[in-house]
PDB file of C-alpha atoms in Angstrom:
ATOM      1  CA  VAL P   1     -17.644  -0.296 -11.502  1.00 92.00           C
ATOM      2  CA  VAL P   2     -17.551   2.677 -10.011  1.00 92.00           C
ATOM      3  CA  LEU P   3     -21.248   2.442  -9.185  1.00 90.00           C
ATOM      4  CA  LYS P   4     -20.810  -1.665  -8.289  1.00 91.00           C
ATOM      5  CA  ILE P   5     -18.043  -0.269  -5.636  1.00 93.00           C
ATOM      6  CA  ILE P   6     -19.605   2.153  -3.571  1.00 91.00           C
ATOM      7  CA  LYS P   7     -22.394   0.434  -4.001  1.00 91.00           C
ATOM      8  CA  HIS P   8     -20.577  -3.294  -2.591  1.00 91.00           C
ATOM      9  CA  TYR P   9     -18.835  -0.548   0.209  1.00 91.00           C
ATOM     10  CA  GLN P  10     -22.277   1.233   0.740  1.00 89.00           C
ATOM     11  CA  GLU P  11     -23.937  -2.557   2.386  1.00 87.00           C
ATOM     12  CA  GLU P  12     -20.766  -4.283   3.724  1.00 86.00           C
ATOM     13  CA  GLY P  13     -18.457  -1.742   4.682  1.00 77.00           C
ATOM     14  CA  GLN P  14     -19.326   0.649   7.344  1.00 75.00           C
ATOM     15  CA  GLY P  15     -17.508   1.591   9.154  1.00 70.00           C
ATOM     16  CA  ASN P  16     -13.293   0.600   8.895  1.00 75.00           C
ATOM     17  CA  GLU P  17     -14.329  -2.486   7.883  1.00 82.00           C
ATOM     18  CA  VAL P  18     -13.266  -2.736   3.739  1.00 88.00           C
ATOM     19  CA  VAL P  19     -14.076  -4.443   1.666  1.00 90.00           C
ATOM     20  CA  GLN P  20     -12.675  -5.963  -2.518  1.00 91.00           C
ATOM     21  CA  GLY P  21     -13.331  -6.943  -5.687  1.00 91.00           C
ATOM     22  CA  VAL P  22     -12.530  -8.671  -8.403  1.00 91.00           C
ATOM     23  CA  LEU P  23     -12.266  -5.970 -11.887  1.00 93.00           C
ATOM     24  CA  LEU P  24     -12.261  -7.400 -15.422  1.00 91.00           C
ATOM     25  CA  GLY P  25     -12.138  -5.867 -18.695  1.00 90.00           C
ATOM     26  CA  LEU P  26     -10.168  -5.558 -21.629  1.00 89.00           C
ATOM     27  CA  VAL P  27      -6.582  -4.298 -23.045  1.00 89.00           C
ATOM     28  CA  VAL P  28      -7.128  -1.947 -26.116  1.00 88.00           C
ATOM     29  CA  ASP P  29      -5.051  -0.753 -27.489  1.00 87.00           C
ATOM     30  CA  ASP P  30      -2.030   1.528 -24.483  1.00 88.00           C
ATOM     31  CA  ARG P  31      -5.085   1.377 -22.212  1.00 91.00           C
ATOM     32  CA  LEU P  32      -6.522  -0.893 -19.646  1.00 92.00           C
ATOM     33  CA  GLU P  33     -10.264  -0.535 -20.428  1.00 93.00           C
ATOM     34  CA  ILE P  34     -12.540  -1.501 -16.773  1.00 93.00           C
ATOM     35  CA  THR P  35     -15.871  -2.276 -17.747  1.00 90.00           C
ATOM     36  CA  ASN P  36     -17.537  -5.172 -15.309  1.00 89.00           C
ATOM     37  CA  CYS P  37     -16.929  -5.762 -11.129  1.00 90.00           C
ATOM     38  CA  PHE P  38     -17.571  -8.182  -8.353  1.00 89.00           C
ATOM     39  CA  PRO P  39     -16.902  -7.993  -5.074  1.00 89.00           C
ATOM     40  CA  PHE P  40     -14.865 -10.986  -2.653  1.00 85.00           C
ATOM     41  CA  PRO P  41     -17.800 -12.511  -0.319  1.00 79.00           C
ATOM     42  CA  GLN P  42     -17.614 -11.810   3.036  1.00 74.00           C
ATOM     43  CA  HIS P  43     -17.227 -15.285   5.436  1.00 63.00           C
ATOM     44  CA  THR P  44     -15.716 -15.483   8.622  1.00 61.00           C
ATOM     45  CA  GLU P  45     -13.720 -18.136  10.345  1.00 60.00           C
ATOM     46  CA  ASP P  46     -15.794 -20.264  10.654  1.00 60.00           C
ATOM     47  CA  ASP P  47     -16.305 -20.740   6.270  1.00 61.00           C
ATOM     48  CA  ALA P  48     -13.588 -23.267   6.758  1.00 60.00           C
ATOM     49  CA  ASP P  49     -13.939 -24.812   3.208  1.00 66.00           C
ATOM     50  CA  PHE P  50     -14.379 -21.502   1.129  1.00 68.00           C
ATOM     51  CA  ASP P  51     -11.591 -21.511  -1.538  1.00 72.00           C
ATOM     52  CA  GLU P  52     -11.443 -17.747  -2.588  1.00 70.00           C
ATOM     53  CA  VAL P  53     -10.167 -18.696  -5.784  1.00 73.00           C
ATOM     54  CA  GLN P  54     -12.578 -21.130  -6.684  1.00 79.00           C
ATOM     55  CA  TYR P  55     -14.905 -18.354  -6.304  1.00 77.00           C
ATOM     56  CA  GLN P  56     -13.699 -16.843  -8.571  1.00 76.00           C
ATOM     57  CA  MET P  57     -12.549 -18.776 -11.081  1.00 80.00           C
ATOM     58  CA  GLU P  58     -16.687 -20.076 -11.309  1.00 82.00           C
ATOM     59  CA  MET P  59     -18.102 -16.184 -10.823  1.00 80.00           C
ATOM     60  CA  MET P  60     -15.728 -15.478 -14.434  1.00 79.00           C
ATOM     61  CA  ARG P  61     -16.481 -18.344 -15.613  1.00 81.00           C
ATOM     62  CA  SER P  62     -20.598 -17.690 -15.121  1.00 82.00           C
ATOM     63  CA  LEU P  63     -19.963 -14.146 -16.892  1.00 79.00           C
ATOM     64  CA  ARG P  64     -18.309 -15.615 -20.000  1.00 78.00           C
ATOM     65  CA  HIS P  65     -21.718 -18.140 -20.544  1.00 77.00           C
ATOM     66  CA  VAL P  66     -23.855 -15.006 -20.621  1.00 77.00           C
ATOM     67  CA  ASN P  67     -21.496 -12.882 -22.581  1.00 73.00           C
ATOM     68  CA  ILE P  68     -20.188 -10.131 -20.254  1.00 74.00           C
ATOM     69  CA  ASP P  69     -16.205  -9.238 -20.193  1.00 72.00           C
ATOM     70  CA  HIS P  70     -14.358 -12.310 -18.129  1.00 71.00           C
ATOM     71  CA  LEU P  71     -10.798 -11.262 -18.468  1.00 83.00           C
ATOM     72  CA  HIS P  72      -8.922 -10.595 -14.583  1.00 87.00           C
ATOM     73  CA  VAL P  73      -7.055  -7.123 -15.005  1.00 91.00           C
ATOM     74  CA  GLY P  74      -6.852  -6.262 -11.270  1.00 91.00           C
ATOM     75  CA  TRP P  75      -8.803  -5.644  -7.981  1.00 93.00           C
ATOM     76  CA  TYR P  76      -9.861  -3.048  -5.935  1.00 95.00           C
ATOM     77  CA  GLN P  77     -10.461  -1.924  -2.085  1.00 93.00           C
ATOM     78  CA  SER P  78     -11.253   0.307   0.394  1.00 92.00           C
ATOM     79  CA  THR P  79      -9.719   2.467   1.883  1.00 90.00           C
ATOM     80  CA  TYR P  80     -10.169   3.316   5.650  1.00 86.00           C
ATOM     81  CA  TYR P  81      -8.433   7.509   5.797  1.00 83.00           C
ATOM     82  CA  GLY P  82      -6.081   6.776   3.307  1.00 82.00           C
ATOM     83  CA  SER P  83      -4.029   3.589   5.123  1.00 85.00           C
ATOM     84  CA  PHE P  84      -4.066   1.740   2.104  1.00 88.00           C
ATOM     85  CA  VAL P  85      -0.201   1.540   2.230  1.00 89.00           C
ATOM     86  CA  THR P  86       0.457  -2.453   4.052  1.00 89.00           C
ATOM     87  CA  ARG P  87       2.419  -5.192   3.653  1.00 89.00           C
ATOM     88  CA  ALA P  88      -1.007  -7.028   2.445  1.00 90.00           C
ATOM     89  CA  LEU P  89      -1.943  -4.340  -0.427  1.00 91.00           C
ATOM     90  CA  LEU P  90       2.195  -5.102  -1.468  1.00 92.00           C
ATOM     91  CA  ASP P  91       1.382  -8.410  -1.796  1.00 91.00           C
ATOM     92  CA  SER P  92      -1.128  -9.124  -3.599  1.00 91.00           C
ATOM     93  CA  GLN P  93      -0.479  -6.557  -5.601  1.00 93.00           C
ATOM     94  CA  PHE P  94       2.879  -8.507  -6.769  1.00 93.00           C
ATOM     95  CA  SER P  95       1.103 -11.340  -7.044  1.00 91.00           C
ATOM     96  CA  TYR P  96      -1.836 -10.292  -9.599  1.00 90.00           C
ATOM     97  CA  GLN P  97       0.127  -7.627 -11.499  1.00 92.00           C
ATOM     98  CA  HIS P  98       3.049 -10.554 -11.761  1.00 91.00           C
ATOM     99  CA  ALA P  99       0.510 -13.204 -12.922  1.00 89.00           C
ATOM    100  CA  ILE P 100      -1.111 -10.474 -15.227  1.00 88.00           C
ATOM    101  CA  GLU P 101       1.288  -8.274 -16.490  1.00 89.00           C
ATOM    102  CA  GLU P 102      -1.329  -5.219 -16.911  1.00 91.00           C
ATOM    103  CA  SER P 103      -3.463  -5.567 -13.514  1.00 92.00           C
ATOM    104  CA  VAL P 104      -3.591  -2.375 -11.381  1.00 95.00           C
ATOM    105  CA  VAL P 105      -5.732  -1.845  -8.015  1.00 95.00           C
ATOM    106  CA  LEU P 106      -7.815   0.442  -8.038  1.00 95.00           C
ATOM    107  CA  ILE P 107      -8.471   1.985  -4.189  1.00 95.00           C
ATOM    108  CA  TYR P 108     -11.657   3.934  -2.959  1.00 94.00           C
ATOM    109  CA  ASP P 109     -12.106   6.077  -0.227  1.00 90.00           C
ATOM    110  CA  PRO P 110     -15.480   6.475   0.754  1.00 89.00           C
ATOM    111  CA  ILE P 111     -14.122   9.360   3.102  1.00 85.00           C
ATOM    112  CA  LYS P 112     -12.709  11.787   0.999  1.00 83.00           C
ATOM    113  CA  THR P 113     -16.022  10.427  -1.645  1.00 85.00           C
ATOM    114  CA  ALA P 114     -18.561  11.512   1.365  1.00 81.00           C
ATOM    115  CA  GLN P 115     -16.526  15.516   1.234  1.00 75.00           C
ATOM    116  CA  GLY P 116     -18.706  16.067  -2.711  1.00 73.00           C
ATOM    117  CA  SER P 117     -15.542  14.807  -4.286  1.00 79.00           C
ATOM    118  CA  LEU P 118     -15.831  11.248  -5.604  1.00 87.00           C
ATOM    119  CA  SER P 119     -11.921   9.971  -4.544  1.00 89.00           C
ATOM    120  CA  LEU P 120     -10.799   7.000  -6.847  1.00 93.00           C
ATOM    121  CA  LYS P 121      -7.418   5.773  -8.195  1.00 93.00           C
ATOM    122  CA  ALA P 122      -5.678   3.374  -9.475  1.00 95.00           C
ATOM    123  CA  TYR P 123      -1.734   1.741  -8.728  1.00 95.00           C
ATOM    124  CA  ARG P 124       0.032  -0.366 -10.259  1.00 94.00           C
ATOM    125  CA  LEU P 125       4.028  -1.636  -8.675  1.00 93.00           C
ATOM    126  CA  THR P 126       6.693   0.331 -10.185  1.00 91.00           C
ATOM    127  CA  PRO P 127       9.241  -2.302 -12.701  1.00 91.00           C
ATOM    128  CA  LYS P 128      12.154  -1.620  -9.841  1.00 90.00           C
ATOM    129  CA  LEU P 129       9.816  -2.759  -6.791  1.00 90.00           C
ATOM    130  CA  MET P 130       8.650  -5.487  -8.697  1.00 91.00           C
ATOM    131  CA  GLU P 131      12.126  -7.081  -9.232  1.00 90.00           C
ATOM    132  CA  VAL P 132      12.820  -6.474  -5.436  1.00 89.00           C
ATOM    133  CA  CYS P 133       9.468  -8.345  -5.099  1.00 89.00           C
ATOM    134  CA  LYS P 134      10.819 -11.015  -6.710  1.00 89.00           C
ATOM    135  CA  GLU P 135      14.179 -12.066  -5.630  1.00 87.00           C
ATOM    136  CA  LYS P 136      12.543 -11.401  -1.971  1.00 84.00           C
ATOM    137  CA  ASP P 137      15.147  -9.505  -0.532  1.00 83.00           C
ATOM    138  CA  PHE P 138      14.515  -6.813   0.954  1.00 84.00           C
ATOM    139  CA  SER P 139      17.742  -6.178   2.813  1.00 82.00           C
ATOM    140  CA  PRO P 140      18.889  -2.453   3.169  1.00 82.00           C
ATOM    141  CA  GLU P 141      21.438  -3.189   0.521  1.00 83.00           C
ATOM    142  CA  ALA P 142      18.747  -4.606  -1.461  1.00 84.00           C
ATOM    143  CA  LEU P 143      16.537  -2.012  -1.594  1.00 86.00           C
ATOM    144  CA  LYS P 144      19.919   0.071  -1.685  1.00 86.00           C
ATOM    145  CA  LYS P 145      21.123  -1.076  -4.720  1.00 86.00           C
ATOM    146  CA  ALA P 146      17.476  -1.183  -6.552  1.00 86.00           C
ATOM    147  CA  ASN P 147      16.972   2.978  -4.647  1.00 88.00           C
ATOM    148  CA  ILE P 148      13.944   2.056  -4.694  1.00 87.00           C
ATOM    149  CA  ALA P 149      12.141   4.890  -2.207  1.00 85.00           C
ATOM    150  CA  PHE P 150       8.902   5.245  -0.795  1.00 84.00           C
ATOM    151  CA  LYS P 151       7.660   7.945  -3.064  1.00 85.00           C
ATOM    152  CA  ASN P 152       9.105   5.266  -5.888  1.00 86.00           C
ATOM    153  CA  MET P 153       6.824   2.447  -5.199  1.00 89.00           C
ATOM    154  CA  PHE P 154       4.060   2.804  -6.229  1.00 92.00           C
ATOM    155  CA  GLU P 155       2.943   4.389  -9.833  1.00 92.00           C
ATOM    156  CA  GLU P 156      -0.380   6.278  -9.752  1.00 92.00           C
ATOM    157  CA  VAL P 157      -2.913   5.590 -13.501  1.00 93.00           C
ATOM    158  CA  PRO P 158      -4.469   8.022 -15.281  1.00 94.00           C
ATOM    159  CA  ILE P 159      -7.995   7.649 -14.809  1.00 94.00           C
ATOM    160  CA  VAL P 160     -10.211   7.656 -17.320  1.00 94.00           C
ATOM    161  CA  ILE P 161     -14.336   7.465 -16.200  1.00 92.00           C
ATOM    162  CA  LYS P 162     -17.043   6.794 -19.353  1.00 90.00           C
ATOM    163  CA  ASN P 163     -21.188   6.547 -18.573  1.00 86.00           C
ATOM    164  CA  SER P 164     -23.615   5.608 -21.161  1.00 85.00           C
ATOM    165  CA  TYR P 165     -26.301   7.658 -21.810  1.00 88.00           C
ATOM    166  CA  LEU P 166     -28.630   5.186 -19.435  1.00 88.00           C
ATOM    167  CA  ILE P 167     -26.234   6.204 -16.647  1.00 85.00           C
ATOM    168  CA  ASN P 168     -26.021   9.647 -17.034  1.00 87.00           C
ATOM    169  CA  VAL P 169     -29.946   9.227 -16.776  1.00 90.00           C
ATOM    170  CA  MET P 170     -30.072   6.970 -13.576  1.00 86.00           C
ATOM    171  CA  LEU P 171     -27.437   9.646 -12.127  1.00 83.00           C
ATOM    172  CA  TRP P 172     -29.391  12.527 -12.848  1.00 86.00           C
ATOM    173  CA  GLU P 173     -33.006  10.451 -11.474  1.00 86.00           C
ATOM    174  CA  LEU P 174     -30.395   9.897  -8.694  1.00 81.00           C
ATOM    175  CA  GLU P 175     -29.635  13.749  -7.945  1.00 78.00           C
ATOM    176  CA  LYS P 176     -33.052  14.622  -8.410  1.00 78.00           C
ATOM    177  CA  LYS P 177     -34.503  12.294  -5.407  1.00 74.00           C
ATOM    178  CA  SER P 178     -31.166  13.032  -2.941  1.00 69.00           C
ATOM    179  CA  ALA P 179     -32.147  14.038   0.068  1.00 61.00           C
ATOM    180  CA  VAL P 180     -30.077  16.716   0.461  1.00 56.00           C
ATOM    181  CA  ALA P 181     -32.166  19.499   0.106  1.00 50.00           C
ATOM    182  CA  ASP P 182     -30.226  22.284   1.083  1.00 53.00           C
ATOM    183  CA  ARG P 183     -26.509  22.221  -0.655  1.00 55.00           C
ATOM    184  CA  HIS P 184     -24.985  24.845   1.531  1.00 54.00           C
ATOM    185  CA  GLU P 185     -24.350  21.977   3.195  1.00 55.00           C
ATOM    186  CA  LEU P 186     -21.633  21.351   1.175  1.00 55.00           C
ATOM    187  CA  LEU P 187     -19.932  23.916   3.258  1.00 55.00           C
ATOM    188  CA  SER P 188     -20.294  22.439   6.327  1.00 58.00           C
ATOM    189  CA  LEU P 189     -17.101  22.860   8.296  1.00 54.00           C
ATOM    190  CA  ALA P 190     -18.091  19.618  10.134  1.00 52.00           C
ATOM    191  CA  SER P 191     -14.512  18.094   9.044  1.00 54.00           C
ATOM    192  CA  SER P 192     -12.393  18.283  12.319  1.00 60.00           C
ATOM    193  CA  ASN P 193     -12.915  14.519  13.355  1.00 75.00           C
ATOM    194  CA  HIS P 194     -12.099  13.617   9.857  1.00 75.00           C
ATOM    195  CA  LEU P 195      -8.836  15.379  10.695  1.00 77.00           C
ATOM    196  CA  GLY P 196      -8.127  14.603  14.025  1.00 80.00           C
ATOM    197  CA  LYS P 197      -8.109  11.480  13.117  1.00 83.00           C
ATOM    198  CA  SER P 198      -5.956  11.602   9.931  1.00 82.00           C
ATOM    199  CA  LEU P 199      -4.119  13.389  12.522  1.00 84.00           C
ATOM    200  CA  GLN P 200      -3.765  10.231  14.873  1.00 86.00           C
ATOM    201  CA  LEU P 201      -3.438   8.030  12.732  1.00 86.00           C
ATOM    202  CA  LEU P 202      -0.194  10.156  11.216  1.00 87.00           C
ATOM    203  CA  MET P 203       1.249   9.884  15.081  1.00 90.00           C
ATOM    204  CA  ASP P 204       0.278   6.218  14.851  1.00 89.00           C
ATOM    205  CA  ARG P 205       2.660   5.993  12.022  1.00 88.00           C
ATOM    206  CA  VAL P 206       5.048   7.987  13.184  1.00 90.00           C
ATOM    207  CA  ASP P 207       5.435   5.592  17.303  1.00 91.00           C
ATOM    208  CA  GLU P 208       5.948   2.695  14.138  1.00 89.00           C
ATOM    209  CA  MET P 209       8.714   4.257  12.188  1.00 89.00           C
ATOM    210  CA  SER P 210      10.477   5.658  15.987  1.00 90.00           C
ATOM    211  CA  GLN P 211      10.009   2.005  16.945  1.00 90.00           C
ATOM    212  CA  ASP P 212      11.210   1.180  13.289  1.00 88.00           C
ATOM    213  CA  ILE P 213      14.454   3.777  13.330  1.00 88.00           C
ATOM    214  CA  VAL P 214      15.390   2.313  16.818  1.00 89.00           C
ATOM    215  CA  LYS P 215      15.074  -1.548  15.537  1.00 88.00           C
ATOM    216  CA  TYR P 216      17.566   0.146  12.502  1.00 87.00           C
ATOM    217  CA  ASN P 217      19.822   1.548  15.135  1.00 90.00           C
ATOM    218  CA  THR P 218      20.436  -1.659  17.485  1.00 90.00           C
ATOM    219  CA  TYR P 219      21.384  -3.869  14.181  1.00 88.00           C
ATOM    220  CA  LEU P 220      24.622  -0.709  13.626  1.00 89.00           C
ATOM    221  CA  ARG P 221      25.474  -0.960  16.873  1.00 91.00           C
ATOM    222  CA  ASN P 222      26.132  -5.721  16.738  1.00 90.00           C
ATOM    223  CA  VAL P 223      27.852  -4.875  13.433  1.00 88.00           C
ATOM    224  CA  SER P 224      30.491  -2.361  14.629  1.00 90.00           C
ATOM    225  CA  LYS P 225      30.739  -4.129  18.311  1.00 90.00           C
ATOM    226  CA  GLN P 226      31.424  -7.451  15.923  1.00 87.00           C
ATOM    227  CA  GLN P 227      33.637  -6.072  13.640  1.00 87.00           C
ATOM    228  CA  GLN P 228      35.831  -4.622  17.257  1.00 89.00           C
ATOM    229  CA  GLN P 229      36.019  -7.844  17.247  1.00 86.00           C
ATOM    230  CA  LYS P 230      37.012  -9.220  14.460  1.00 85.00           C
ATOM    231  CA  HIS P 231      39.720  -6.701  14.756  1.00 85.00           C
ATOM    232  CA  GLN P 232      40.635  -7.970  18.313  1.00 87.00           C
ATOM    233  CA  TYR P 233      40.678 -11.218  17.541  1.00 84.00           C
ATOM    234  CA  GLN P 234      42.727 -11.086  14.621  1.00 83.00           C
ATOM    235  CA  GLN P 235      45.580  -8.685  16.283  1.00 86.00           C
ATOM    236  CA  ARG P 236      45.204 -11.522  19.043  1.00 86.00           C
ATOM    237  CA  ARG P 237      45.786 -14.276  15.988  1.00 84.00           C
ATOM    238  CA  GLN P 238      48.966 -12.111  15.054  1.00 85.00           C
ATOM    239  CA  GLN P 239      50.831 -11.354  18.083  1.00 88.00           C
ATOM    240  CA  GLU P 240      50.315 -15.576  18.741  1.00 86.00           C
ATOM    241  CA  ASN P 241      51.689 -15.856  15.370  1.00 84.00           C
ATOM    242  CA  MET P 242      54.072 -13.853  15.765  1.00 86.00           C
ATOM    243  CA  GLN P 243      55.453 -14.474  19.693  1.00 85.00           C
ATOM    244  CA  ARG P 244      55.197 -19.091  18.215  1.00 82.00           C
ATOM    245  CA  GLN P 245      57.987 -17.798  14.627  1.00 83.00           C
ATOM    246  CA  SER P 246      60.352 -16.221  17.456  1.00 84.00           C
ATOM    247  CA  ARG P 247      60.199 -19.093  19.261  1.00 83.00           C
ATOM    248  CA  GLY P 248      60.442 -21.704  15.236  1.00 81.00           C
ATOM    249  CA  GLU P 249      57.044 -23.234  16.091  1.00 81.00           C
ATOM    250  CA  ALA P 250      54.248 -23.601  12.529  1.00 81.00           C
ATOM    251  CA  PRO P 251      52.033 -21.448  12.510  1.00 82.00           C
ATOM    252  CA  LEU P 252      48.631 -21.447  14.196  1.00 78.00           C
ATOM    253  CA  PRO P 253      45.898 -22.996  11.734  1.00 80.00           C
ATOM    254  CA  GLU P 254      43.705 -20.541   8.780  1.00 78.00           C
ATOM    255  CA  GLU P 255      40.682 -20.396   9.711  1.00 76.00           C
ATOM    256  CA  ASP P 256      36.953 -19.067   8.632  1.00 74.00           C
ATOM    257  CA  ILE P 257      36.413 -16.476  10.863  1.00 75.00           C
ATOM    258  CA  ASN P 258      32.797 -15.399   9.427  1.00 73.00           C
ATOM    259  CA  LYS P 259      31.911 -18.670  10.654  1.00 75.00           C
ATOM    260  CA  LEU P 260      33.023 -17.676  14.404  1.00 77.00           C
ATOM    261  CA  PHE P 261      31.541 -14.124  14.090  1.00 80.00           C
ATOM    262  CA  LYS P 262      28.054 -14.220  12.281  1.00 81.00           C
ATOM    263  CA  PRO P 263      27.149 -11.174  11.442  1.00 80.00           C
ATOM    264  CA  PRO P 264      23.886 -10.531  13.040  1.00 83.00           C
ATOM    265  CA  GLN P 265      21.059 -10.707  10.293  1.00 83.00           C
ATOM    266  CA  PRO P 266      19.722  -6.462   8.955  1.00 81.00           C
ATOM    267  CA  PRO P 267      16.358  -6.000  10.242  1.00 82.00           C
ATOM    268  CA  PRO P 268      14.669  -6.135   6.447  1.00 80.00           C
ATOM    269  CA  ARG P 269      13.188  -2.552   5.070  1.00 82.00           C
ATOM    270  CA  MET P 270      10.267  -2.699   3.892  1.00 85.00           C
ATOM    271  CA  GLU P 271       7.994  -2.259   6.389  1.00 86.00           C
ATOM    272  CA  SER P 272       9.848   0.907   6.922  1.00 87.00           C
ATOM    273  CA  LEU P 273       8.859   2.406   3.402  1.00 87.00           C
ATOM    274  CA  LEU P 274       5.135   1.280   3.665  1.00 89.00           C
ATOM    275  CA  ILE P 275       5.281   3.007   6.814  1.00 90.00           C
ATOM    276  CA  ALA P 276       6.740   6.207   5.318  1.00 89.00           C
ATOM    277  CA  GLY P 277       4.638   6.090   2.777  1.00 88.00           C
ATOM    278  CA  GLN P 278       1.604   6.013   4.908  1.00 88.00           C
ATOM    279  CA  ILE P 279       2.500   8.928   6.811  1.00 89.00           C
ATOM    280  CA  ASN P 280       3.028  10.475   3.216  1.00 88.00           C
ATOM    281  CA  THR P 281      -0.473   9.772   2.394  1.00 86.00           C
ATOM    282  CA  TYR P 282      -1.991  11.034   5.843  1.00 86.00           C
ATOM    283  CA  CYS P 283       0.282  13.987   5.551  1.00 86.00           C
ATOM    284  CA  GLN P 284      -1.350  14.594   1.577  1.00 83.00           C
ATOM    285  CA  ASN P 285      -5.012  13.134   3.478  1.00 79.00           C
ATOM    286  CA  ILE P 286      -5.093  16.843   6.226  1.00 79.00           C
ATOM    287  CA  LYS P 287      -3.172  19.106   3.578  1.00 80.00           C
ATOM    288  CA  GLU P 288      -6.655  18.544   1.015  1.00 75.00           C
ATOM    289  CA  PHE P 289      -8.732  18.494   4.672  1.00 72.00           C
ATOM    290  CA  ASN P 290      -6.925  22.800   5.833  1.00 73.00           C
ATOM    291  CA  ALA P 291      -7.582  22.857   2.067  1.00 72.00           C
ATOM    292  CA  GLN P 292     -11.184  22.371   1.554  1.00 67.00           C
ATOM    293  CA  ASN P 293     -11.904  23.899   4.997  1.00 69.00           C
ATOM    294  CA  LEU P 294     -10.307  26.911   3.843  1.00 71.00           C
ATOM    295  CA  GLY P 295     -12.006  27.009   0.359  1.00 68.00           C
ATOM    296  CA  LYS P 296     -15.531  26.525   1.627  1.00 64.00           C
ATOM    297  CA  LEU P 297     -14.772  29.438   4.281  1.00 68.00           C
ATOM    298  CA  PHE P 298     -14.374  31.336   1.050  1.00 72.00           C
ATOM    299  CA  MET P 299     -17.104  30.300  -0.603  1.00 69.00           C
ATOM    300  CA  ALA P 300     -19.583  31.104   2.387  1.00 67.00           C
ATOM    301  CA  GLN P 301     -17.531  34.739   3.383  1.00 72.00           C
ATOM    302  CA  ALA P 302     -18.547  35.635  -0.365  1.00 74.00           C
ATOM    303  CA  LEU P 303     -22.504  33.518  -0.749  1.00 70.00           C
ATOM    304  CA  GLN P 304     -22.858  36.059   2.665  1.00 72.00           C
ATOM    305  CA  ASP P 305     -21.856  38.997   1.044  1.00 74.00           C
ATOM    306  CA  TYR P 306     -23.785  38.478  -2.038  1.00 74.00           C
ATOM    307  CA  SER P 307     -26.933  37.901  -0.015  1.00 72.00           C
ATOM    308  CA  ASN P 308     -26.342  40.946   1.368  1.00 69.00           C
TER     309      ASN P 308
END
């Protein structure tokens, strides 16, 4: 499955193109075994008659006919510099997890993998976030009541990769035919481009967070202003009723003050949580790049000392 995901990205996802696909497998005891996958086909706006759901059903029906695992257990997606914490991923995973409780999303990072270590992580939505998504209430009060922050939106599921003997032999043959003649290239510090790109994406997300904070502060000011207006209105009515009472007149009729002063609509806070989660991901990427460069420096120095 991992080799298929990598192959899918290399064929269709070069650059910042994101590739996606379906995960197939079965539940065994307390673990989810992912044994097969197939990609979503690339289609353009011209393919208006393409039905993605129908395509998936036909693929799983064909796999069942040839006695291959065909049970739907999630989906996979590549990521560009770790920028996978988005509303689209949240909505997709909610749909999968709502329909298939054990489903997961596999996130493959080709940029980290190119640095010499496979980057593949599995995520699920936490039960608290699932409840909020079912209610579709992303107001500040609802998220505060559910005690949801960007750190507890997703839960990472540990991954154990098991290869058959044939796959191990194939990997060994591929390693023998590898075009990397000089293994010292892996010690190259040429990751400044990756670090710079991560910093740029981080700054973009910080700007988005700043704009979102401005919107929320504007909402708070409007709420405070409206509360003052309501208080002044109630005071005027109370004074007028006192004057009418002194003149022996009937008090003013009761009014629904909430209809006169409709509370401003609070801005949804889910986007802010997703942006905060993305900022955290970029910070982790920068930390890992720095740690890798430091490790390469130590290794290069050790090799130089040994050769001397």
